[in-house]
Amino acid sequence: MSLPHAILTALLERPSSGLELARRFDRSIGYFWSATHQQIYRELGRLERSGCIRALASERPARGRKKEYEVLPAGRAELTGWVSGREDPKPVRDPLLLRMRAAAVVGTDGLPDELRRHLALHERQLADYADIEARDFSARPGTAAGTTTGPAAGTTPGPTEAPTEADRLRHLVLRAGMDLERLWVDWLTEALRETSAAPAGPDGA
Protein backbone atom coordinates (compact mmCIF):
# COMPACT_ATOMS: atom_id res chain seq x y z
CA MET A 1 0.00 0.00 0.00
CA SER A 2 2.93 2.37 -0.49
CA LEU A 3 1.96 4.04 -3.76
CA PRO A 4 -0.75 6.23 -2.19
CA HIS A 5 1.71 7.25 0.51
CA ALA A 6 4.34 8.09 -2.11
CA ILE A 7 1.76 10.28 -3.87
CA LEU A 8 0.72 11.98 -0.63
CA THR A 9 4.38 12.66 0.14
CA ALA A 10 4.97 14.22 -3.27
CA LEU A 11 1.81 16.36 -3.06
CA LEU A 12 2.71 17.60 0.41
CA GLU A 13 6.08 18.66 -0.97
CA ARG A 14 4.33 20.52 -3.77
CA PRO A 15 0.75 20.49 -5.14
CA SER A 16 0.87 19.10 -8.68
CA SER A 17 -1.23 18.03 -11.62
CA GLY A 18 -1.34 14.35 -12.51
CA LEU A 19 1.06 14.91 -15.41
CA GLU A 20 3.51 16.90 -13.32
CA LEU A 21 3.31 14.31 -10.54
CA ALA A 22 4.07 11.50 -13.00
CA ARG A 23 7.09 13.43 -14.29
CA ARG A 24 8.30 14.06 -10.75
CA PHE A 25 8.04 10.33 -10.05
CA ASP A 26 10.19 9.64 -13.11
CA ARG A 27 13.03 11.78 -11.78
CA SER A 28 12.78 11.44 -7.99
CA ILE A 29 10.53 9.07 -6.03
CA GLY A 30 10.54 6.67 -8.97
CA TYR A 31 14.18 5.87 -8.24
CA PHE A 32 13.06 3.81 -5.25
CA TRP A 33 9.29 3.38 -5.73
CA SER A 34 8.38 3.13 -9.39
CA ALA A 35 4.87 3.48 -10.80
CA THR A 36 3.44 3.86 -14.28
CA HIS A 37 1.62 7.05 -15.24
CA GLN A 38 -1.61 5.04 -15.41
CA GLN A 39 -1.13 3.73 -11.87
CA ILE A 40 -0.52 7.26 -10.59
CA TYR A 41 -3.66 8.66 -12.25
CA ARG A 42 -5.73 5.76 -10.95
CA GLU A 43 -4.44 6.27 -7.40
CA LEU A 44 -5.11 10.02 -7.58
CA GLY A 45 -8.76 9.20 -8.28
CA ARG A 46 -8.93 6.85 -5.30
CA LEU A 47 -7.31 9.39 -2.98
CA GLU A 48 -9.69 12.10 -4.14
CA ARG A 49 -12.76 9.89 -3.60
CA SER A 50 -11.53 8.94 -0.12
CA GLY A 51 -11.16 12.59 0.89
CA CYS A 52 -7.37 12.53 1.21
CA ILE A 53 -6.74 15.03 -1.60
CA ARG A 54 -8.73 17.52 -3.63
CA ALA A 55 -8.38 19.28 -6.94
CA LEU A 56 -7.55 22.96 -6.59
CA ALA A 57 -9.86 25.50 -8.19
CA SER A 58 -8.53 26.86 -11.48
CA GLU A 59 -9.31 30.06 -13.37
CA ARG A 60 -8.51 28.39 -16.67
CA PRO A 61 -11.37 27.04 -18.82
CA ALA A 62 -12.30 23.43 -18.16
CA ARG A 63 -11.16 22.36 -21.61
CA GLY A 64 -7.44 21.68 -21.58
CA ARG A 65 -7.25 22.40 -17.86
CA LYS A 66 -4.92 20.20 -15.83
CA LYS A 67 -6.23 19.36 -12.38
CA GLU A 68 -3.79 20.32 -9.66
CA TYR A 69 -4.12 18.39 -6.43
CA GLU A 70 -3.39 19.25 -2.82
CA VAL A 71 -3.46 17.12 0.33
CA LEU A 72 -6.36 17.51 2.79
CA PRO A 73 -6.06 16.99 6.59
CA ALA A 74 -7.30 13.40 6.22
CA GLY A 75 -4.48 12.70 3.77
CA ARG A 76 -1.86 14.19 6.08
CA ALA A 77 -3.23 12.12 8.96
CA GLU A 78 -3.08 8.97 6.81
CA LEU A 79 0.55 9.64 5.89
CA THR A 80 1.50 10.49 9.47
CA GLY A 81 -0.01 7.24 10.73
CA TRP A 82 1.76 5.25 8.03
CA VAL A 83 5.16 6.82 8.84
CA SER A 84 4.81 5.87 12.51
CA GLY A 85 3.55 2.35 11.79
CA ARG A 86 5.43 -0.95 11.58
CA GLU A 87 6.35 -2.92 8.47
CA ASP A 88 8.76 -5.83 8.16
CA PRO A 89 11.55 -5.78 5.56
CA LYS A 90 10.59 -7.38 2.26
CA PRO A 91 12.39 -10.58 1.24
CA VAL A 92 14.88 -10.16 -1.61
CA ARG A 93 13.58 -11.58 -4.90
CA ASP A 94 16.09 -10.92 -7.65
CA PRO A 95 16.20 -13.05 -10.82
CA LEU A 96 19.93 -12.48 -11.21
CA LEU A 97 20.66 -14.11 -7.85
CA LEU A 98 18.47 -17.05 -8.82
CA ARG A 99 20.37 -17.32 -12.13
CA MET A 100 23.62 -17.47 -10.21
CA ARG A 101 22.26 -20.30 -8.06
CA ALA A 102 21.04 -22.13 -11.18
CA ALA A 103 24.44 -21.66 -12.81
CA ALA A 104 25.92 -23.69 -10.00
CA VAL A 105 24.14 -26.76 -11.37
CA VAL A 106 23.90 -26.09 -15.13
CA GLY A 107 27.07 -24.08 -15.72
CA THR A 108 27.93 -20.43 -16.29
CA ASP A 109 27.89 -20.41 -20.09
CA GLY A 110 26.61 -16.97 -21.18
CA LEU A 111 26.25 -15.68 -17.63
CA PRO A 112 29.32 -13.37 -17.63
CA ASP A 113 27.83 -11.30 -20.46
CA GLU A 114 24.67 -10.73 -18.43
CA LEU A 115 26.73 -9.88 -15.36
CA ARG A 116 28.69 -7.30 -17.36
CA ARG A 117 25.43 -5.78 -18.63
CA HIS A 118 24.06 -5.47 -15.10
CA LEU A 119 27.35 -4.01 -13.90
CA ALA A 120 27.17 -1.29 -16.55
CA LEU A 121 23.58 -0.48 -15.57
CA HIS A 122 24.43 -0.15 -11.88
CA GLU A 123 27.53 1.92 -12.63
CA ARG A 124 25.37 4.24 -14.75
CA GLN A 125 22.75 4.58 -12.00
CA LEU A 126 25.44 5.31 -9.41
CA ALA A 127 26.87 7.98 -11.69
CA ASP A 128 23.40 9.51 -12.09
CA TYR A 129 22.98 9.69 -8.32
CA ALA A 130 26.43 11.27 -7.96
CA ASP A 131 25.53 13.86 -10.60
CA ILE A 132 22.33 14.72 -8.72
CA GLU A 133 24.28 15.13 -5.51
CA ALA A 134 26.97 17.29 -7.09
CA ARG A 135 24.54 19.36 -9.16
CA ASP A 136 21.93 20.17 -6.56
CA PHE A 137 23.51 19.87 -3.15
CA SER A 138 27.13 20.92 -2.88
CA ALA A 139 28.78 21.94 0.39
CA ARG A 140 27.57 25.20 1.90
CA PRO A 141 29.11 27.44 4.57
CA GLY A 142 28.47 25.91 7.97
CA THR A 143 27.75 22.44 6.56
CA ALA A 144 29.87 19.37 6.00
CA ALA A 145 31.10 18.66 2.50
CA GLY A 146 28.76 16.39 0.63
CA THR A 147 25.63 17.37 2.60
CA THR A 148 22.78 16.79 0.18
CA THR A 149 19.11 16.06 -0.23
CA GLY A 150 17.31 13.43 -2.27
CA PRO A 151 16.96 13.60 -6.04
CA ALA A 152 14.59 16.36 -7.20
CA ALA A 153 12.50 16.09 -4.05
CA GLY A 154 11.50 19.33 -2.38
CA THR A 155 13.25 22.66 -2.08
CA THR A 156 17.01 22.87 -2.53
CA PRO A 157 18.73 24.93 0.19
CA GLY A 158 20.45 28.11 -0.94
CA PRO A 159 24.25 28.47 -0.92
CA THR A 160 24.32 29.99 2.59
CA GLU A 161 21.54 27.98 4.25
CA ALA A 162 22.14 25.16 6.70
CA PRO A 163 20.31 21.94 5.83
CA THR A 164 16.93 21.45 7.48
CA GLU A 165 15.69 18.20 8.96
CA ALA A 166 13.79 17.58 5.72
CA ASP A 167 17.01 18.11 3.74
CA ARG A 168 18.89 15.62 5.93
CA LEU A 169 16.17 12.98 5.60
CA ARG A 170 16.05 13.35 1.81
CA HIS A 171 19.82 13.07 1.76
CA LEU A 172 19.59 9.80 3.67
CA VAL A 173 17.28 8.44 0.97
CA LEU A 174 19.73 9.42 -1.77
CA ARG A 175 22.66 7.98 0.15
CA ALA A 176 20.78 4.70 0.58
CA GLY A 177 20.36 4.51 -3.18
CA MET A 178 24.03 5.24 -3.74
CA ASP A 179 25.11 2.64 -1.17
CA LEU A 180 22.89 0.00 -2.78
CA GLU A 181 24.37 0.73 -6.20
CA ARG A 182 27.90 0.50 -4.78
CA LEU A 183 26.98 -2.84 -3.22
CA TRP A 184 25.80 -4.17 -6.59
CA VAL A 185 28.87 -2.82 -8.38
CA ASP A 186 31.18 -4.52 -5.87
CA TRP A 187 29.23 -7.79 -5.92
CA LEU A 188 28.99 -7.94 -9.72
CA THR A 189 32.71 -7.21 -10.05
CA GLU A 190 33.44 -10.12 -7.71
CA ALA A 191 30.90 -12.34 -9.50
CA LEU A 192 32.60 -11.66 -12.82
CA ARG A 193 35.95 -12.69 -11.36
CA GLU A 194 34.45 -15.92 -10.01
CA THR A 195 32.58 -16.86 -13.19
CA SER A 196 35.57 -16.03 -15.37
CA ALA A 197 37.74 -18.35 -13.27
CA ALA A 198 35.17 -21.18 -13.22
CA PRO A 199 34.72 -23.68 -16.06
CA ALA A 200 31.57 -23.04 -18.14
CA GLY A 201 30.10 -26.53 -17.66
CA PRO A 202 28.19 -27.77 -14.58
CA ASP A 203 30.27 -29.03 -11.63
CA GLY A 204 33.46 -28.13 -13.45
CA ALA A 205 32.72 -30.44 -16.32
XYZ file of N, CA and C in Angstrom:
615
model
N 0.827 -1.205 0.000
C 0.000 0.000 0.000
C 0.856 1.247 0.000
N 2.032 1.229 -0.574
C 2.934 2.370 -0.486
C 2.737 3.409 -1.572
N 2.127 3.056 -2.697
C 1.958 4.044 -3.763
C 1.128 5.238 -3.310
N -0.021 5.051 -2.645
C -0.754 6.231 -2.189
C 0.060 7.090 -1.232
N 0.893 6.471 -0.422
C 1.709 7.246 0.508
C 2.823 7.989 -0.237
N 3.356 7.382 -1.286
C 4.338 8.086 -2.111
C 3.703 9.304 -2.769
N 2.465 9.166 -3.239
C 1.763 10.283 -3.874
C 1.452 11.371 -2.853
N 0.988 10.981 -1.668
C 0.722 11.979 -0.628
C 1.993 12.736 -0.262
N 3.100 12.014 -0.164
C 4.379 12.662 0.137
C 4.719 13.703 -0.925
N 4.618 13.310 -2.183
C 4.967 14.220 -3.274
C 4.052 15.441 -3.297
N 2.758 15.244 -3.029
C 1.814 16.361 -3.065
C 1.979 17.283 -1.858
N 2.419 16.739 -0.736
C 2.714 17.598 0.410
C 3.963 18.433 0.155
N 4.897 17.878 -0.593
C 6.084 18.656 -0.971
C 5.702 19.789 -1.915
N 4.779 19.486 -2.829
C 4.334 20.518 -3.771
C 3.060 20.066 -4.471
N 1.956 20.835 -4.377
C 0.749 20.492 -5.142
C 1.082 20.378 -6.620
N 0.511 19.378 -7.282
C 0.871 19.100 -8.678
C -0.326 18.555 -9.431
N -0.280 18.712 -10.746
C -1.233 18.027 -11.616
C -0.798 16.568 -11.753
N -1.691 15.750 -12.304
C -1.339 14.355 -12.509
C -0.127 14.202 -13.408
N -0.065 14.995 -14.477
C 1.056 14.905 -15.406
C 2.358 15.327 -14.737
N 2.301 16.436 -13.998
C 3.513 16.902 -13.318
C 3.954 15.894 -12.270
N 2.986 15.308 -11.569
C 3.312 14.314 -10.544
C 3.992 13.100 -11.170
N 3.469 12.637 -12.310
C 4.071 11.500 -12.998
C 5.505 11.818 -13.417
N 5.732 13.036 -13.898
C 7.089 13.433 -14.287
C 8.006 13.514 -13.082
N 7.491 13.993 -11.964
C 8.298 14.056 -10.747
C 8.663 12.655 -10.267
N 7.735 11.715 -10.403
C 8.040 10.330 -10.049
C 9.191 9.816 -10.906
N 9.169 10.140 -12.190
C 10.191 9.637 -13.108
C 11.590 10.082 -12.699
N 11.693 11.251 -12.070
C 13.029 11.775 -11.781
C 13.354 11.880 -10.293
N 12.470 11.361 -9.422
C 12.778 11.445 -7.990
C 12.304 10.199 -7.254
N 11.038 10.208 -6.815
C 10.530 9.074 -6.032
C 10.625 7.776 -6.817
N 10.484 7.868 -8.130
C 10.539 6.675 -8.967
C 11.860 5.932 -8.904
N 12.907 6.571 -8.391
C 14.180 5.873 -8.245
C 14.067 4.727 -7.245
N 13.181 4.871 -6.247
C 13.062 3.810 -5.253
C 11.640 3.285 -5.097
N 10.648 3.930 -5.734
C 9.289 3.382 -5.729
C 8.661 3.728 -7.073
N 8.809 2.837 -8.033
C 8.385 3.129 -9.394
C 6.884 2.899 -9.550
N 6.287 3.635 -10.473
C 4.869 3.475 -10.804
C 4.658 4.010 -12.212
N 3.770 3.370 -12.950
C 3.445 3.861 -14.283
C 2.556 5.090 -14.160
N 2.481 5.871 -15.245
C 1.617 7.049 -15.235
C 0.164 6.636 -15.007
N -0.237 5.511 -15.586
C -1.611 5.036 -15.415
C -1.901 4.702 -13.954
N -0.948 4.061 -13.283
C -1.129 3.733 -11.870
C -1.261 4.999 -11.022
N -0.474 6.006 -11.346
C -0.517 7.260 -10.592
C -1.871 7.945 -10.762
N -2.356 8.029 -12.009
C -3.657 8.662 -12.251
C -4.771 7.892 -11.550
N -4.696 6.569 -11.593
C -5.730 5.757 -10.945
C -5.728 5.985 -9.437
N -4.533 6.062 -8.852
C -4.440 6.269 -7.403
C -4.878 7.676 -7.017
N -4.628 8.667 -7.855
C -5.114 10.017 -7.581
C -6.633 10.023 -7.465
N -7.302 9.290 -8.342
C -8.760 9.203 -8.278
C -9.225 8.579 -6.975
N -8.554 7.516 -6.546
C -8.930 6.851 -5.298
C -8.726 7.793 -4.109
N -7.602 8.479 -4.089
C -7.312 9.389 -2.980
C -8.306 10.548 -2.936
N -8.709 11.016 -4.100
C -9.688 12.105 -4.139
C -11.046 11.621 -3.627
N -11.460 10.423 -4.045
C -12.755 9.888 -3.601
C -12.763 9.598 -2.103
N -11.603 9.254 -1.553
C -11.533 8.936 -0.122
C -11.385 10.180 0.748
N -11.266 11.351 0.126
C -11.163 12.588 0.887
C -9.777 12.921 1.371
N -8.759 12.250 0.808
C -7.374 12.529 1.209
C -6.774 13.695 0.436
N -7.226 13.912 -0.778
C -6.740 15.025 -1.603
C -7.931 15.686 -2.280
N -7.695 16.855 -2.837
C -8.732 17.520 -3.629
C -8.067 18.267 -4.772
N -8.856 18.494 -5.808
C -8.378 19.278 -6.939
C -8.532 20.758 -6.608
N -7.495 21.523 -6.839
C -7.546 22.961 -6.586
C -8.400 23.652 -7.644
N -9.084 24.718 -7.236
C -9.858 25.503 -8.191
C -8.909 26.174 -9.178
N -9.357 26.268 -10.429
C -8.528 26.860 -11.477
C -9.331 27.912 -12.221
N -8.652 29.004 -12.601
C -9.312 30.057 -13.369
C -9.316 29.766 -14.860
N -8.573 28.734 -15.252
C -8.514 28.388 -16.675
C -9.791 27.671 -17.076
N -10.187 27.757 -18.347
C -11.371 27.039 -18.815
C -11.209 25.541 -18.592
N -12.336 24.860 -18.433
C -12.299 23.426 -18.164
C -11.596 22.658 -19.266
N -11.797 23.068 -20.500
C -11.163 22.364 -21.608
C -9.661 22.621 -21.604
N -8.897 21.559 -21.574
C -7.440 21.678 -21.575
C -6.867 21.977 -20.206
N -7.731 22.103 -19.202
C -7.246 22.398 -17.858
C -6.640 21.146 -17.232
N -5.540 21.307 -16.547
C -4.916 20.200 -15.828
C -5.242 20.351 -14.347
N -5.917 19.342 -13.801
C -6.231 19.360 -12.379
C -4.947 19.397 -11.565
N -4.911 20.293 -10.594
C -3.788 20.323 -9.662
C -4.317 19.899 -8.297
N -3.629 18.978 -7.666
C -4.124 18.385 -6.428
C -3.331 18.878 -5.223
N -4.046 18.966 -4.091
C -3.390 19.248 -2.816
C -3.904 18.256 -1.780
N -3.126 18.079 -0.712
C -3.463 17.116 0.331
C -4.373 17.774 1.363
N -5.425 17.064 1.749
C -6.355 17.505 2.790
C -5.900 16.971 4.153
N -6.464 17.482 5.252
C -6.062 16.987 6.588
C -6.158 15.473 6.730
N -7.177 14.860 6.131
C -7.298 13.400 6.222
C -6.122 12.705 5.545
N -5.628 13.283 4.447
C -4.476 12.705 3.765
C -3.211 12.845 4.585
N -3.027 14.003 5.209
C -1.856 14.186 6.077
C -1.911 13.220 7.263
N -3.091 13.038 7.836
C -3.231 12.120 8.964
C -2.922 10.685 8.532
N -3.373 10.306 7.335
C -3.079 8.970 6.815
C -1.573 8.766 6.653
N -0.895 9.752 6.105
C 0.545 9.640 5.888
C 1.294 9.620 7.219
N 0.863 10.454 8.157
C 1.502 10.488 9.473
C 1.379 9.147 10.176
N 0.184 8.549 10.109
C -0.012 7.245 10.729
C 0.825 6.168 10.073
N 0.959 6.246 8.748
C 1.758 5.253 8.031
C 3.240 5.371 8.389
N 3.746 6.599 8.496
C 5.157 6.816 8.836
C 5.472 6.222 10.209
N 4.544 6.338 11.143
C 4.812 5.873 12.509
C 4.455 4.396 12.706
N 3.947 3.749 11.669
C 3.551 2.354 11.786
C 4.714 1.386 11.661
N 4.416 0.101 11.662
C 5.427 -0.952 11.578
C 5.247 -1.736 10.284
N 6.376 -2.113 9.696
C 6.350 -2.917 8.473
C 7.654 -3.694 8.381
N 7.556 -4.996 8.220
C 8.757 -5.827 8.159
C 9.486 -5.637 6.826
N 10.809 -5.841 6.826
C 11.551 -5.783 5.556
C 11.016 -6.816 4.569
N 11.056 -6.466 3.298
C 10.589 -7.379 2.262
C 11.702 -8.352 1.883
N 11.373 -9.624 1.678
C 12.392 -10.583 1.236
C 12.957 -10.182 -0.131
N 14.232 -10.462 -0.327
C 14.875 -10.157 -1.607
C 14.434 -11.183 -2.650
N 13.942 -10.705 -3.781
C 13.584 -11.585 -4.902
C 14.206 -10.990 -6.157
N 15.382 -11.450 -6.497
C 16.086 -10.916 -7.650
C 16.420 -12.049 -8.611
N 15.946 -11.971 -9.860
C 16.200 -13.048 -10.821
C 17.683 -13.317 -11.055
N 18.512 -12.278 -10.956
C 19.934 -12.480 -11.208
C 20.555 -13.391 -10.148
N 20.139 -13.238 -8.901
C 20.658 -14.107 -7.847
C 20.200 -15.550 -8.062
N 18.963 -15.709 -8.523
C 18.471 -17.054 -8.822
C 19.235 -17.650 -10.005
N 19.565 -16.840 -11.006
C 20.367 -17.324 -12.132
C 21.732 -17.804 -11.661
N 22.311 -17.063 -10.726
C 23.619 -17.467 -10.206
C 23.524 -18.820 -9.509
N 22.452 -19.009 -8.739
C 22.262 -20.299 -8.062
C 22.056 -21.413 -9.089
N 21.272 -21.125 -10.137
C 21.039 -22.128 -11.177
C 22.327 -22.458 -11.920
N 23.176 -21.435 -12.112
C 24.438 -21.665 -12.811
C 25.334 -22.645 -12.068
N 25.132 -22.750 -10.776
C 25.925 -23.693 -9.995
C 25.649 -25.141 -10.393
N 24.471 -25.392 -10.991
C 24.144 -26.763 -11.370
C 24.128 -26.982 -12.881
N 23.933 -25.905 -13.676
C 23.897 -26.091 -15.131
C 25.083 -25.446 -15.839
N 25.910 -24.700 -15.102
C 27.067 -24.078 -15.723
C 26.857 -22.592 -15.981
N 27.952 -21.892 -16.173
C 27.928 -20.428 -16.286
C 27.979 -19.937 -17.719
N 27.801 -20.819 -18.687
C 27.891 -20.414 -20.092
C 26.922 -19.272 -20.378
N 27.423 -18.129 -20.849
C 26.612 -16.970 -21.179
C 26.335 -16.037 -20.016
N 26.556 -16.505 -18.801
C 26.255 -15.678 -17.629
C 27.166 -14.449 -17.498
N 28.474 -14.557 -17.769
C 29.320 -13.370 -17.633
C 28.850 -12.179 -18.460
N 28.329 -12.414 -19.651
C 27.833 -11.297 -20.464
C 26.692 -10.570 -19.771
N 25.794 -11.344 -19.157
C 24.674 -10.731 -18.434
C 25.168 -9.999 -17.189
N 26.162 -10.551 -16.523
C 26.731 -9.875 -15.360
C 27.369 -8.552 -15.761
N 28.075 -8.544 -16.891
C 28.688 -7.298 -17.361
C 27.627 -6.257 -17.710
N 26.508 -6.713 -18.288
C 25.431 -5.784 -18.632
C 24.835 -5.156 -17.367
N 24.602 -5.994 -16.365
C 24.062 -5.475 -15.099
C 25.056 -4.533 -14.427
N 26.328 -4.877 -14.492
C 27.350 -4.014 -13.901
C 27.320 -2.635 -14.538
N 27.217 -2.581 -15.854
C 27.172 -1.292 -16.546
C 25.938 -0.486 -16.139
N 24.805 -1.168 -15.975
C 23.578 -0.479 -15.571
C 23.712 0.110 -14.166
N 24.275 -0.657 -13.251
C 24.428 -0.154 -11.884
C 25.479 0.950 -11.815
N 26.526 0.838 -12.593
C 27.525 1.923 -12.634
C 26.901 3.202 -13.176
N 26.030 3.066 -14.180
C 25.365 4.245 -14.751
C 24.417 4.876 -13.733
N 23.671 4.031 -12.998
C 22.754 4.576 -12.000
C 23.513 5.269 -10.874
N 24.620 4.682 -10.449
C 25.439 5.307 -9.414
C 25.970 6.653 -9.891
N 26.388 6.719 -11.139
C 26.870 7.985 -11.693
C 25.757 9.018 -11.747
N 24.529 8.584 -12.065
C 23.396 9.505 -12.087
C 23.141 10.083 -10.698
N 23.173 9.221 -9.688
C 22.981 9.693 -8.321
C 24.078 10.680 -7.922
N 25.313 10.373 -8.288
C 26.425 11.265 -7.957
C 26.262 12.612 -8.651
N 25.776 12.608 -9.883
C 25.531 13.864 -10.601
C 24.458 14.691 -9.904
N 23.402 14.021 -9.442
C 22.331 14.722 -8.723
C 22.888 15.368 -7.459
N 23.694 14.611 -6.748
C 24.282 15.127 -5.509
C 25.184 16.329 -5.789
N 26.040 16.204 -6.775
C 26.971 17.287 -7.086
C 26.259 18.500 -7.672
N 25.243 18.257 -8.482
C 24.540 19.357 -9.158
C 23.685 20.174 -8.202
N 22.949 19.474 -7.344
C 21.930 20.166 -6.560
C 22.335 20.487 -5.132
N 23.269 19.738 -4.575
C 23.505 19.868 -3.150
C 24.985 19.828 -2.810
N 25.707 20.839 -3.207
C 27.131 20.923 -2.883
C 27.281 21.476 -1.479
N 28.511 21.462 -0.971
C 28.782 21.943 0.386
C 28.459 23.418 0.494
N 27.912 23.806 1.647
C 27.574 25.201 1.903
C 28.266 25.661 3.173
N 28.482 26.962 3.335
C 29.108 27.444 4.567
C 28.359 26.961 5.797
N 29.094 26.407 6.748
C 28.474 25.908 7.968
C 27.974 24.486 7.864
N 28.196 23.814 6.717
C 27.755 22.435 6.565
C 28.933 21.582 6.166
N 28.813 20.297 6.389
C 29.870 19.373 6.000
C 29.858 19.172 4.505
N 31.018 18.931 3.933
C 31.097 18.664 2.501
C 30.281 17.431 2.174
N 29.552 17.529 1.073
C 28.763 16.389 0.634
C 27.374 16.343 1.229
N 26.980 17.352 2.053
C 25.633 17.367 2.599
C 24.649 17.609 1.475
N 23.669 16.723 1.320
C 22.779 16.792 0.179
C 21.363 16.464 0.579
N 20.465 16.552 -0.389
C 19.114 16.058 -0.230
C 18.855 15.042 -1.310
N 17.661 14.453 -1.297
C 17.314 13.429 -2.274
C 17.112 13.997 -3.652
N 17.053 13.149 -4.671
C 16.964 13.596 -6.043
C 15.657 14.294 -6.350
N 15.738 15.588 -6.722
C 14.593 16.357 -7.198
C 13.389 16.251 -6.279
N 13.617 16.249 -4.976
C 12.496 16.089 -4.051
C 12.481 17.236 -3.070
N 11.619 18.227 -3.295
C 11.503 19.334 -2.379
C 12.395 20.487 -2.749
N 12.516 21.435 -1.818
C 13.251 22.662 -2.076
C 14.728 22.478 -1.792
N 15.566 22.931 -2.716
C 17.010 22.869 -2.531
C 17.469 24.047 -1.701
N 18.253 23.819 -0.622
C 18.727 24.929 0.191
C 19.613 25.867 -0.619
N 19.598 27.136 -0.274
C 20.454 28.105 -0.938
C 21.894 27.928 -0.517
N 22.819 28.666 -1.159
C 24.250 28.466 -0.920
C 24.700 28.820 0.489
N 23.898 29.611 1.251
C 24.322 29.993 2.595
C 23.410 29.399 3.662
N 22.486 28.549 3.291
C 21.541 27.983 4.247
C 22.039 26.643 4.793
N 21.844 26.461 6.101
C 22.143 25.156 6.700
C 21.032 24.186 6.323
N 21.341 22.911 6.203
C 20.307 21.943 5.826
C 19.262 21.794 6.920
N 18.010 21.689 6.540
C 16.928 21.454 7.476
C 16.810 19.960 7.762
N 15.928 19.613 8.696
C 15.692 18.202 8.963
C 15.190 17.496 7.705
N 14.297 18.163 6.964
C 13.787 17.577 5.722
C 14.918 17.330 4.732
N 15.858 18.287 4.638
C 17.011 18.114 3.744
C 17.816 16.885 4.145
N 18.057 16.733 5.449
C 18.887 15.624 5.930
C 18.210 14.279 5.679
N 16.885 14.231 5.846
C 16.174 12.978 5.599
C 16.185 12.630 4.116
N 15.989 13.618 3.254
C 16.046 13.353 1.812
C 17.440 12.905 1.404
N 18.441 13.486 2.052
C 19.816 13.073 1.757
C 20.039 11.616 2.136
N 19.464 11.196 3.258
C 19.593 9.805 3.669
C 19.013 8.861 2.618
N 17.883 9.257 2.016
C 17.277 8.437 0.968
C 18.228 8.320 -0.223
N 18.790 9.444 -0.643
C 19.726 9.421 -1.774
C 20.953 8.587 -1.457
N 21.482 8.744 -0.242
C 22.662 7.976 0.148
C 22.366 6.482 0.184
N 21.148 6.112 0.600
C 20.783 4.696 0.581
C 20.828 4.155 -0.841
N 20.303 4.933 -1.781
C 20.355 4.514 -3.176
C 21.778 4.363 -3.672
N 22.640 5.306 -3.315
C 24.034 5.244 -3.742
C 24.745 4.036 -3.120
N 24.471 3.788 -1.831
C 25.108 2.644 -1.167
C 24.657 1.322 -1.786
N 23.382 1.224 -2.140
C 22.890 0.000 -2.783
C 23.553 -0.212 -4.141
N 23.715 0.856 -4.900
C 24.370 0.734 -6.202
C 25.829 0.327 -6.034
N 26.505 0.889 -5.038
C 27.899 0.500 -4.782
C 27.980 -0.974 -4.395
N 27.005 -1.435 -3.595
C 26.984 -2.842 -3.216
C 26.874 -3.724 -4.457
N 25.961 -3.387 -5.364
C 25.800 -4.175 -6.592
C 27.050 -4.116 -7.468
N 27.653 -2.947 -7.574
C 28.867 -2.819 -8.382
C 29.961 -3.718 -7.810
N 30.145 -3.690 -6.504
C 31.181 -4.522 -5.869
C 30.868 -6.007 -6.050
N 29.599 -6.378 -5.821
C 29.232 -7.795 -5.916
C 29.358 -8.296 -7.356
N 28.910 -7.509 -8.317
C 28.992 -7.936 -9.717
C 30.434 -8.036 -10.186
N 31.282 -7.145 -9.707
C 32.712 -7.213 -10.052
C 33.311 -8.514 -9.523
N 32.958 -8.868 -8.282
C 33.441 -10.124 -7.708
C 32.848 -11.324 -8.449
N 31.561 -11.239 -8.789
C 30.904 -12.343 -9.495
C 31.544 -12.577 -10.860
N 31.934 -11.517 -11.526
C 32.605 -11.660 -12.823
C 33.961 -12.342 -12.666
N 34.661 -12.016 -11.595
C 35.949 -12.685 -11.359
C 35.733 -14.182 -11.134
N 34.717 -14.517 -10.332
C 34.447 -15.918 -10.015
C 33.991 -16.695 -11.239
N 33.094 -16.133 -12.034
C 32.580 -16.861 -13.186
C 33.625 -16.943 -14.299
N 34.509 -15.966 -14.358
C 35.575 -16.031 -15.365
C 36.592 -17.104 -15.016
N 36.761 -17.345 -13.712
C 37.738 -18.347 -13.271
C 37.164 -19.750 -13.316
N 35.795 -19.856 -13.277
C 35.173 -21.176 -13.217
C 34.983 -21.737 -14.615
N 35.046 -23.066 -14.778
C 34.724 -23.679 -16.064
C 33.260 -23.409 -16.410
N 32.925 -23.376 -17.702
C 31.572 -23.043 -18.140
C 30.584 -24.152 -17.852
N 31.021 -25.417 -17.843
C 30.102 -26.531 -17.657
C 29.691 -26.737 -16.218
N 28.628 -27.516 -15.949
C 28.189 -27.773 -14.581
C 29.207 -28.610 -13.815
N 29.381 -28.257 -12.526
C 30.266 -29.025 -11.631
C 31.689 -29.137 -12.188
N 32.106 -28.116 -12.941
C 33.463 -28.125 -13.447
C 33.687 -29.015 -14.636
N 32.575 -29.531 -15.199
C 32.717 -30.439 -16.320
C 33.109 -29.688 -17.568
